[in-house]
């Protein structure tokens, strides 16, 4: 990956349109790409983006498996019964529910955007203008999280099934910090120091993530003076409870979530990698009970790792061979062939049963960072070739593609949990993480360098366009939350309910997202 195209500070994120742009001399792999037609090059680069998003989805499945193992880890606690003086052995969760939602779940699902923004900041280090790719992607991702993912979660429960937030106090705390994150971003962009970010503003942005963690934990533990006196109902013991296996599920093709990676096929069972759960007895169903979890720990790690490579090289599963329709078999075989490179690459991630899932968790994040780096390169070239403002690409394509882990996490939680806590908490917490960490850390890197080397703040190219997007997002967010509150008051639940009203809510949330994307894209492109 290289580039022969020199751009001025922040120039690629200023106002630009497709007409009249100069010939792009950037290239992705080799210089000969510049001799191809612009239309063909654009098609190839967008195809590369789509292939990276598929890979991102695949590694996300491994990330979730490892995260579930991390979250479910428990410690042995020995207590003395005061009446009998006998030892009582209990197992307590190491991770607090609220902290796990905000840190592991929200941070992990937002890691593609965080990696992309950090890489963009490192590439712009030493420049007076900040890169716009990261902030644009993170604000666009926040809109995707709040509107389309809420829309999906509302229709996921079965017809008539209602799922409400059990701990409304924790959700209100998370919602406050999520809204404040975007108010804070607008303040430092337009009010305190317009169009520039100082070192102290960037530092305060990052530190507010710690305040969010403390406040959420205080609310969960009902600390006096720091928590809202709101009662709560019990949440499920597991983050995503396991489902009992059934023949119906075993023969299910899973529709759009086509299998990419197969684990534990020795009993003829297939794990759909786009879902972090499965219905077989040897893998994900085992995660739903401590007894099976401890059995998994006894398995030989090297044999499991070897099995991952064998499965990655298996292009046709036992389930595929049983299909009577030749067209379905050919389609699934072709799909597996296309995805074979990702499957083989991600087989290097250690089994999630090892070290409580931490090694697989860290390795998954490293692979996500690598894919994010490729995405930044492809986006730069697409913006260069087409002349489309990079903010527009960030708001739309990058935001949607990198938000897939958030969609998967919330969808699965909405399907399998008895409450709506984790599904909705993932959305609000991810939006907070996007600002406090995703934008805060990259800006802290650049502002610290500029402060100590140039004694200058970090200038924001097209800050007015970004601020306008924040205003549109804030107004649309109020409309989104108002509908959730209305559903709580009328249907007694945020998710599910009568099919007709669930789909009406779905359409309404999707319209809010379309309005945000269209208005933001027109503004940063200088059209409005």
Coordinates of C-alpha atoms in Angstrom, one line a residue:
X1 CA 0.0 0.0 0.0
X2 CA 1.5 3.3 -1.0
X3 CA 0.5 6.6 -2.3
X4 CA 2.0 9.1 -4.7
X5 CA -0.6 11.7 -3.9
X6 CA 0.4 14.6 -1.7
X7 CA -2.4 16.5 0.0
X8 CA -2.3 19.6 2.1
X9 CA -3.2 19.6 5.8
X10 CA -6.8 18.5 6.1
X11 CA -7.5 19.2 2.4
X12 CA -9.1 16.0 1.6
X13 CA -11.8 16.7 4.2
X14 CA -12.7 20.2 3.0
X15 CA -15.5 21.1 0.8
X16 CA -15.2 19.2 -2.5
X17 CA -17.4 17.7 -5.1
X18 CA -17.1 15.2 -7.9
X19 CA -17.0 17.7 -10.8
X20 CA -13.6 19.1 -11.7
X21 CA -11.3 17.1 -9.4
X22 CA -7.8 16.3 -10.6
X23 CA -6.7 12.9 -11.6
X24 CA -5.8 10.8 -8.6
X25 CA -2.3 9.4 -8.5
X26 CA -2.9 7.3 -5.3
X27 CA -2.8 3.6 -5.5
X28 CA -3.5 0.7 -3.2
X29 CA -1.1 -2.1 -4.1
X30 CA 0.8 -1.1 -7.3
X31 CA 1.3 2.0 -9.4
X32 CA -0.3 0.4 -12.4
X33 CA -3.8 1.0 -10.8
X34 CA -3.6 4.7 -11.9
X35 CA -3.8 3.7 -15.5
X36 CA -7.2 2.1 -15.1
X37 CA -10.4 4.0 -15.6
X38 CA -11.8 6.0 -12.7
X39 CA -15.1 4.2 -12.8
X40 CA -13.4 0.8 -12.8
X41 CA -11.0 1.8 -10.0
X42 CA -13.9 3.1 -7.9
X43 CA -15.8 -0.2 -8.4
X44 CA -12.7 -2.2 -7.3
X45 CA -12.0 -0.1 -4.2
X46 CA -15.7 -0.3 -3.1
X47 CA -15.5 -4.1 -3.7
X48 CA -12.4 -4.1 -1.4
X49 CA -14.4 -2.2 1.2
X50 CA -17.2 -4.7 1.1
X51 CA -14.7 -7.6 1.4
X52 CA -13.1 -5.9 4.4
X53 CA -16.5 -5.5 6.0
X54 CA -17.2 -9.2 5.6
X55 CA -13.9 -10.0 7.2
X56 CA -14.7 -7.6 10.0
X57 CA -18.0 -9.5 10.6
X58 CA -16.1 -12.8 10.7
X59 CA -13.5 -11.7 13.3
X60 CA -16.3 -10.1 15.3
X61 CA -17.9 -13.5 15.8
X62 CA -14.6 -14.7 17.4
X63 CA -14.5 -11.5 19.4
X64 CA -17.9 -12.2 20.9
X65 CA -17.2 -15.8 21.8
X66 CA -14.1 -14.6 23.7
X67 CA -16.0 -11.7 25.3
X68 CA -18.7 -14.1 26.6
X69 CA -16.0 -16.3 28.2
X70 CA -14.4 -13.2 29.8
X71 CA -17.7 -11.9 31.1
X72 CA -18.9 -15.2 32.5
X73 CA -15.7 -15.8 34.5
X74 CA -16.5 -16.3 38.1
X75 CA -14.4 -16.6 41.3
X76 CA -14.7 -19.0 44.1
X77 CA -15.8 -17.4 47.4
X78 CA -15.7 -19.4 50.7
X79 CA -18.0 -18.2 53.5
X80 CA -18.7 -19.5 57.0
X81 CA -22.3 -20.2 57.9
X82 CA -22.8 -18.3 61.3
X83 CA -25.2 -20.9 62.5
X84 CA -23.5 -24.2 61.6
X85 CA -19.9 -22.9 61.2
X86 CA -19.8 -24.9 58.0
X87 CA -18.0 -23.7 54.9
X88 CA -20.3 -22.4 52.1
X89 CA -18.8 -22.2 48.7
X90 CA -20.2 -19.7 46.2
X91 CA -19.2 -18.6 42.8
X92 CA -19.5 -14.9 42.1
X93 CA -19.1 -13.1 38.8
X94 CA -15.8 -11.2 38.4
X95 CA -17.4 -8.6 36.1
X96 CA -20.1 -6.3 37.1
X97 CA -23.0 -6.2 34.6
X98 CA -22.9 -2.4 34.1
X99 CA -19.2 -2.2 33.8
X100 CA -19.1 -5.2 31.3
X101 CA -21.7 -3.5 29.1
X102 CA -19.8 -0.2 29.0
X103 CA -16.2 -1.5 28.8
X104 CA -16.0 -5.0 27.2
X105 CA -19.1 -4.9 25.1
X106 CA -19.3 -1.2 24.1
X107 CA -15.6 -0.8 23.7
X108 CA -15.2 -4.0 21.8
X109 CA -18.0 -3.4 19.4
X110 CA -16.8 0.2 18.8
X111 CA -13.2 -0.9 18.3
X112 CA -13.3 -0.9 14.5
X113 CA -14.2 2.8 14.6
X114 CA -11.8 3.5 17.4
X115 CA -9.0 1.8 15.5
X116 CA -9.8 3.6 12.3
X117 CA -9.9 7.0 14.1
X118 CA -6.6 6.3 15.9
X119 CA -4.9 5.2 12.7
X120 CA -6.2 8.4 10.9
X121 CA -4.8 10.5 13.8
X122 CA -1.4 8.8 13.7
X123 CA -1.2 9.4 9.9
X124 CA -1.9 13.1 10.5
X125 CA 0.4 13.5 13.5
X126 CA 2.6 16.6 13.1
X127 CA 0.0 18.4 10.9
X128 CA -1.9 21.4 12.2
X129 CA -5.2 20.0 10.9
X130 CA -6.8 16.9 12.3
X131 CA -7.9 14.1 10.0
X132 CA -11.6 14.1 9.3
X133 CA -12.1 10.4 8.6
X134 CA -12.2 9.3 12.2
X135 CA -14.6 11.9 13.6
X136 CA -16.9 11.6 10.5
X137 CA -17.0 7.8 10.9
X138 CA -17.6 8.0 14.7
X139 CA -20.5 10.5 14.4
X140 CA -22.0 8.5 11.5
X141 CA -21.6 5.3 13.5
X142 CA -23.4 6.9 16.4
X143 CA -26.4 7.7 14.1
X144 CA -26.3 4.1 12.8
X145 CA -26.2 2.7 16.3
X146 CA -29.1 4.8 17.5
X147 CA -31.5 4.6 14.6
X148 CA -31.0 1.4 12.4
X149 CA -29.9 -0.8 15.4
X150 CA -32.8 0.3 17.5
X151 CA -35.0 -0.4 14.5
X152 CA -33.7 -3.9 14.2
X153 CA -33.9 -4.6 18.0
X154 CA -37.6 -3.5 18.1
X155 CA -38.6 -6.1 15.5
X156 CA -36.3 -9.0 16.6
X157 CA -38.5 -10.4 19.4
X158 CA -41.3 -12.8 18.4
X159 CA -44.7 -11.4 17.6
X160 CA -46.4 -10.1 20.7
X161 CA -43.3 -10.7 22.9
X162 CA -42.4 -7.7 25.1
X163 CA -38.9 -7.0 26.4
X164 CA -38.3 -4.0 28.6
X165 CA -35.3 -2.5 30.4
X166 CA -35.0 -4.0 33.8
X167 CA -32.6 -1.5 35.4
X168 CA -34.0 1.8 34.1
X169 CA -31.7 3.7 36.4
X170 CA -28.5 2.4 34.8
X171 CA -30.0 3.1 31.4
X172 CA -30.8 6.7 32.3
X173 CA -27.2 7.2 33.5
X174 CA -25.9 5.7 30.3
X175 CA -28.3 7.8 28.2
X176 CA -27.3 11.0 30.0
X177 CA -23.6 10.4 29.3
X178 CA -24.4 9.5 25.7
X179 CA -26.3 12.7 25.1
X180 CA -23.7 14.8 27.0
X181 CA -20.9 13.3 24.9
X182 CA -22.3 15.0 21.8
X183 CA -23.2 18.2 23.6
X184 CA -19.7 18.3 24.9
X185 CA -18.3 17.8 21.4
X186 CA -20.4 20.6 20.1
X187 CA -19.2 22.9 22.9
X188 CA -15.5 22.4 22.3
X189 CA -16.0 22.7 18.5
X190 CA -18.1 25.8 18.4
X191 CA -18.3 27.5 21.8
X192 CA -15.1 27.4 23.9
X193 CA -12.4 27.4 21.2
X194 CA -14.2 27.4 17.8
X195 CA -12.6 25.3 15.1
X196 CA -9.7 24.2 17.2
X197 CA -9.1 21.5 19.9
X198 CA -6.7 22.2 22.8
X199 CA -4.8 19.7 24.7
X200 CA -6.9 20.2 27.8
X201 CA -10.2 19.8 25.9
X202 CA -8.9 16.5 24.4
X203 CA -7.8 15.3 27.9
X204 CA -11.1 16.2 29.5
X205 CA -12.9 14.3 26.7
X206 CA -11.0 11.1 27.5
X207 CA -11.4 11.5 31.3
X208 CA -15.1 11.7 31.0
X209 CA -15.2 8.0 30.0
X210 CA -13.9 7.2 33.5
X211 CA -16.6 9.3 35.0
X212 CA -19.2 7.3 33.0
X213 CA -17.8 4.1 34.4
X214 CA -17.9 5.4 38.0
X215 CA -21.4 6.8 37.6
X216 CA -22.8 3.6 36.0
X217 CA -21.2 1.5 38.7
X218 CA -22.6 3.8 41.4
X219 CA -26.0 3.5 40.0
X220 CA -25.8 -0.3 39.7
X221 CA -24.7 -0.5 43.4
X222 CA -27.2 2.2 44.4
X223 CA -24.6 4.4 46.1
X224 CA -26.2 7.2 48.1
X225 CA -26.1 10.7 46.5
X226 CA -24.7 9.3 43.3
X227 CA -27.6 7.1 42.1
X228 CA -31.2 7.6 41.2
X229 CA -33.7 6.0 43.6
X230 CA -35.3 3.9 40.9
X231 CA -36.3 0.2 41.6
X232 CA -35.2 -2.5 39.2
X233 CA -36.1 -6.1 38.3
X234 CA -33.7 -8.9 38.1
X235 CA -31.6 -9.3 34.9
X236 CA -30.6 -12.8 33.6
X237 CA -27.6 -14.5 35.1
X238 CA -25.8 -14.8 31.8
X239 CA -25.1 -11.9 29.3
X240 CA -26.7 -14.0 26.5
X241 CA -28.5 -17.1 27.9
X242 CA -28.1 -20.3 25.9
X243 CA -30.9 -21.7 23.8
X244 CA -31.8 -25.4 24.0
X245 CA -30.8 -27.3 20.9
X246 CA -33.6 -28.3 18.5
X247 CA -33.7 -30.1 15.1
X248 CA -35.3 -27.0 13.6
X249 CA -32.3 -24.9 14.4
X250 CA -29.8 -27.6 13.5
X251 CA -31.2 -27.6 9.9
X252 CA -31.5 -23.8 9.7
X253 CA -29.4 -22.0 7.1
X254 CA -29.6 -18.8 9.1
X255 CA -30.7 -16.7 6.1
X256 CA -28.5 -13.7 5.7
X257 CA -26.0 -14.8 8.3
X258 CA -24.3 -17.3 6.1
X259 CA -21.8 -19.6 7.8
X260 CA -18.2 -18.6 7.4
X261 CA -16.4 -20.4 10.1
X262 CA -17.1 -23.8 11.5
X263 CA -16.1 -24.9 14.9
X264 CA -16.5 -28.3 16.6
X265 CA -17.8 -30.3 13.6
X266 CA -16.9 -33.7 15.1
X267 CA -20.6 -34.2 15.9
X268 CA -21.8 -32.8 12.6
X269 CA -22.8 -29.5 14.1
X270 CA -22.2 -26.1 12.5
X271 CA -21.6 -22.8 14.2
X272 CA -22.8 -19.8 12.3
X273 CA -20.0 -17.3 12.7
X274 CA -22.1 -14.2 12.2
X275 CA -24.0 -15.2 15.4
X276 CA -22.1 -15.5 18.6
X277 CA -24.4 -18.3 19.7
X278 CA -25.1 -21.8 18.3
X279 CA -27.3 -24.7 19.2
X280 CA -24.8 -27.5 19.3
X281 CA -23.9 -29.3 22.4
X282 CA -20.1 -29.0 22.1
X283 CA -19.6 -25.2 21.7
X284 CA -21.8 -22.3 22.3
X285 CA -24.6 -24.2 24.2
X286 CA -21.8 -25.2 26.6
X287 CA -21.2 -21.5 27.3
X288 CA -24.7 -21.2 28.9
X289 CA -23.8 -23.3 32.0
X290 CA -20.9 -23.3 34.4
X291 CA -20.8 -27.1 34.2
X292 CA -20.2 -27.2 30.5
X293 CA -17.8 -24.2 30.8
X294 CA -15.5 -26.1 33.1
X295 CA -15.7 -29.1 30.8
X296 CA -14.5 -26.9 27.9
X297 CA -11.5 -25.8 30.0
X298 CA -10.3 -29.3 30.2
X299 CA -10.1 -29.7 26.4
X300 CA -6.7 -29.6 24.9
X301 CA -6.0 -26.2 23.5
X302 CA -3.7 -27.3 20.7
X303 CA -6.2 -29.9 19.4
X304 CA -8.9 -27.2 19.4
X305 CA -6.5 -24.8 17.6
X306 CA -5.7 -27.5 15.0
X307 CA -9.4 -28.1 14.5
X308 CA -9.8 -24.4 13.7
X309 CA -7.4 -24.7 10.7
X310 CA -9.1 -27.9 9.5
X311 CA -12.5 -26.3 9.6
X312 CA -11.1 -23.2 7.9
X313 CA -9.9 -25.3 4.9
X314 CA -13.2 -27.2 4.7
X315 CA -15.2 -25.6 2.0
X316 CA -18.3 -27.8 2.2
X317 CA -19.8 -28.7 5.6
X318 CA -21.7 -31.8 6.4
X319 CA -24.9 -29.7 6.5
X320 CA -24.3 -28.4 3.0
X321 CA -23.8 -31.9 1.7
X322 CA -27.2 -32.9 2.9
X323 CA -28.9 -30.2 0.9
X324 CA -31.0 -31.6 -1.9
X325 CA -31.0 -28.4 -4.0
X326 CA -27.9 -28.3 -6.2
X327 CA -28.2 -24.6 -6.6
X328 CA -28.0 -24.0 -2.8
X329 CA -25.0 -26.3 -2.5
X330 CA -23.2 -24.4 -5.3
X331 CA -24.1 -21.1 -3.8
X332 CA -22.9 -22.0 -0.4
X333 CA -19.7 -23.6 -1.8
X334 CA -18.9 -20.5 -3.8
X335 CA -19.5 -18.3 -0.7
X336 CA -17.2 -20.4 1.4
X337 CA -14.6 -20.3 -1.4
X338 CA -14.7 -16.5 -1.5
X339 CA -14.4 -16.3 2.3
X340 CA -11.7 -18.9 2.7
X341 CA -8.9 -16.4 3.1
X342 CA -10.6 -14.7 6.1
X343 CA -11.4 -18.1 7.6
X344 CA -7.8 -19.2 7.3
X345 CA -6.4 -15.9 8.6
X346 CA -8.7 -15.9 11.7
X347 CA -7.9 -19.5 12.5
X348 CA -4.7 -18.1 14.0
X349 CA -6.7 -16.6 16.8
X350 CA -6.3 -18.9 19.8
X351 CA -9.4 -20.8 20.9
X352 CA -11.7 -18.8 23.1
X353 CA -11.7 -21.5 25.8
X354 CA -8.1 -20.6 26.6
X355 CA -7.2 -18.2 29.4
X356 CA -10.9 -17.3 30.0
X357 CA -11.1 -15.9 26.5
X358 CA -8.6 -13.1 27.1
X359 CA -6.0 -14.2 24.5
X360 CA -8.7 -14.6 21.8
X361 CA -10.2 -11.2 22.9
X362 CA -6.9 -9.4 22.5
X363 CA -6.0 -11.1 19.2
X364 CA -9.4 -10.3 17.8
X365 CA -8.9 -6.7 18.5
X366 CA -5.5 -6.7 16.8
X367 CA -7.1 -8.2 13.7
X368 CA -9.8 -5.6 13.8
X369 CA -7.1 -2.9 13.9
X370 CA -5.5 -4.4 10.8
X371 CA -8.7 -4.3 8.9
X372 CA -9.4 -0.8 10.0
X373 CA -6.0 0.3 8.6
X374 CA -6.9 -1.2 5.2
X375 CA -10.3 0.6 5.4
X376 CA -8.6 4.0 6.0
X377 CA -6.3 3.5 2.9
X378 CA -9.2 2.4 0.7
X379 CA -11.4 5.3 1.9
X380 CA -8.6 7.8 1.2
X381 CA -8.2 6.5 -2.3
X382 CA -11.9 6.4 -3.0
X383 CA -12.2 10.0 -1.9
X384 CA -9.2 10.9 -4.1
X385 CA -10.5 9.0 -7.2
X386 CA -14.1 10.2 -7.1
X387 CA -13.7 13.6 -5.5
X388 CA -16.4 12.8 -3.0
X389 CA -15.9 14.4 0.4
X390 CA -14.4 11.9 2.7
X391 CA -16.8 12.9 5.4
X392 CA -19.6 11.7 3.2
X393 CA -18.0 8.3 2.8
X394 CA -17.3 8.2 6.6
X395 CA -21.0 9.1 7.4
X396 CA -22.4 6.4 5.1
X397 CA -20.2 3.5 4.0
X398 CA -17.6 3.4 6.8
X399 CA -20.1 4.1 9.6
X400 CA -22.4 1.3 8.5
X401 CA -19.7 -1.2 7.8
X402 CA -17.8 -0.7 11.0
X403 CA -21.0 -0.6 13.1
X404 CA -21.8 -4.2 12.1
X405 CA -20.4 -5.6 15.5
X406 CA -22.8 -3.2 17.3
X407 CA -25.7 -4.5 15.2
X408 CA -24.7 -8.2 15.9
X409 CA -24.3 -7.6 19.6
X410 CA -27.6 -5.8 20.1
X411 CA -29.6 -8.1 17.8
X412 CA -28.4 -11.2 19.7
X413 CA -29.0 -9.7 23.1
X414 CA -32.5 -8.6 21.9
X415 CA -33.2 -12.1 20.7
X416 CA -31.9 -14.1 23.6
X417 CA -32.1 -12.0 26.8
X418 CA -35.3 -11.8 28.7
X419 CA -34.8 -8.1 29.1
X420 CA -33.8 -5.2 26.8
X421 CA -30.9 -4.0 29.0
X422 CA -27.9 -5.2 27.1
X423 CA -29.4 -4.6 23.7
X424 CA -30.1 -1.0 24.4
X425 CA -27.2 -0.4 26.7
X426 CA -24.8 -1.5 23.9
X427 CA -26.2 1.2 21.7
X428 CA -26.1 4.1 24.3
X429 CA -22.7 3.0 25.7
X430 CA -21.2 2.6 22.2
X431 CA -22.2 6.1 21.4
X432 CA -20.5 7.4 24.6
X433 CA -17.3 5.3 23.8
X434 CA -17.3 6.7 20.3
X435 CA -16.8 10.2 21.6
X436 CA -14.9 9.8 24.9
X437 CA -12.5 7.2 23.5
X438 CA -12.9 7.1 19.8
X439 CA -12.5 10.8 19.2
X440 CA -10.9 11.7 22.5
X441 CA -7.8 9.5 22.2
X442 CA -6.9 10.4 18.6
X443 CA -7.3 14.1 19.3
X444 CA -5.3 13.7 22.5
X445 CA -2.4 12.1 20.4
X446 CA -2.4 15.0 17.9
X447 CA -3.0 17.8 20.4
X448 CA -0.2 16.6 22.7
X449 CA 2.2 16.5 19.7
X450 CA 1.2 19.9 18.5
X451 CA 1.4 21.4 22.0
X452 CA 4.9 20.1 22.8
X453 CA 6.4 20.5 19.4
X454 CA 4.7 23.6 17.9
X455 CA 2.9 25.1 20.9
X456 CA -0.2 25.2 18.7
X457 CA -3.7 23.7 19.1
X458 CA -5.2 21.2 16.7
X459 CA -7.3 22.8 14.0
X460 CA -10.4 21.0 12.7
X461 CA -11.1 21.1 9.0
X462 CA -14.8 21.6 8.2
X463 CA -15.7 22.0 11.9
X464 CA -18.9 23.7 10.8
X465 CA -20.0 20.7 8.9
X466 CA -19.2 18.4 11.8
X467 CA -21.1 20.7 14.2
X468 CA -24.1 20.8 11.9
X469 CA -24.1 17.0 11.8
X470 CA -24.1 16.9 15.6
X471 CA -27.1 19.2 15.8
X472 CA -29.0 17.1 13.3
X473 CA -28.1 14.0 15.3
X474 CA -29.1 15.5 18.6
X475 CA -32.5 16.6 17.3
X476 CA -33.2 13.2 15.7
X477 CA -32.0 11.5 18.9
X478 CA -34.7 13.3 20.9
X479 CA -37.3 11.9 18.4
X480 CA -35.8 8.4 18.8
X481 CA -35.8 8.4 22.6
X482 CA -39.3 10.0 22.7
X483 CA -40.7 7.0 20.8
X484 CA -38.9 4.5 23.2
X485 CA -40.4 6.3 26.2
X486 CA -43.9 6.3 24.5
X487 CA -43.6 2.6 23.9
X488 CA -42.6 2.1 27.6
X489 CA -45.7 4.0 28.7
X490 CA -48.2 2.4 26.3
X491 CA -46.8 -1.1 25.7
X492 CA -44.8 -1.4 28.9
X493 CA -41.7 -2.4 27.0
X494 CA -39.2 -0.8 24.6
X495 CA -38.7 -3.8 22.3
X496 CA -41.2 -6.2 20.6
X497 CA -44.9 -5.9 21.0
X498 CA -47.6 -6.2 18.3
X499 CA -46.0 -6.8 14.9
X500 CA -47.7 -3.9 13.2
X501 CA -46.5 -1.3 15.7
X502 CA -43.0 -2.9 15.8
X503 CA -42.6 -2.4 12.1
X504 CA -44.0 1.2 12.3
X505 CA -41.3 1.9 14.8
X506 CA -38.8 0.3 12.5
X507 CA -39.7 2.5 9.6
X508 CA -39.7 5.6 11.8
X509 CA -36.2 4.9 13.1
X510 CA -34.9 4.2 9.6
X511 CA -36.3 7.5 8.3
X512 CA -34.5 9.4 11.1
X513 CA -31.3 7.8 10.0
X514 CA -31.9 8.7 6.3
X515 CA -32.6 12.3 7.3
X516 CA -29.3 12.5 9.3
X517 CA -27.3 11.0 6.4
X518 CA -28.8 13.2 3.7
X519 CA -28.6 16.5 5.6
X520 CA -25.1 15.8 7.0
X521 CA -23.7 14.7 3.6
X522 CA -25.2 17.8 1.9
X523 CA -23.7 20.1 4.5
X524 CA -20.2 18.8 4.6
X525 CA -20.2 18.8 0.8
X526 CA -21.0 22.5 0.8
X527 CA -24.4 22.0 -1.0
X528 CA -26.5 23.5 1.9

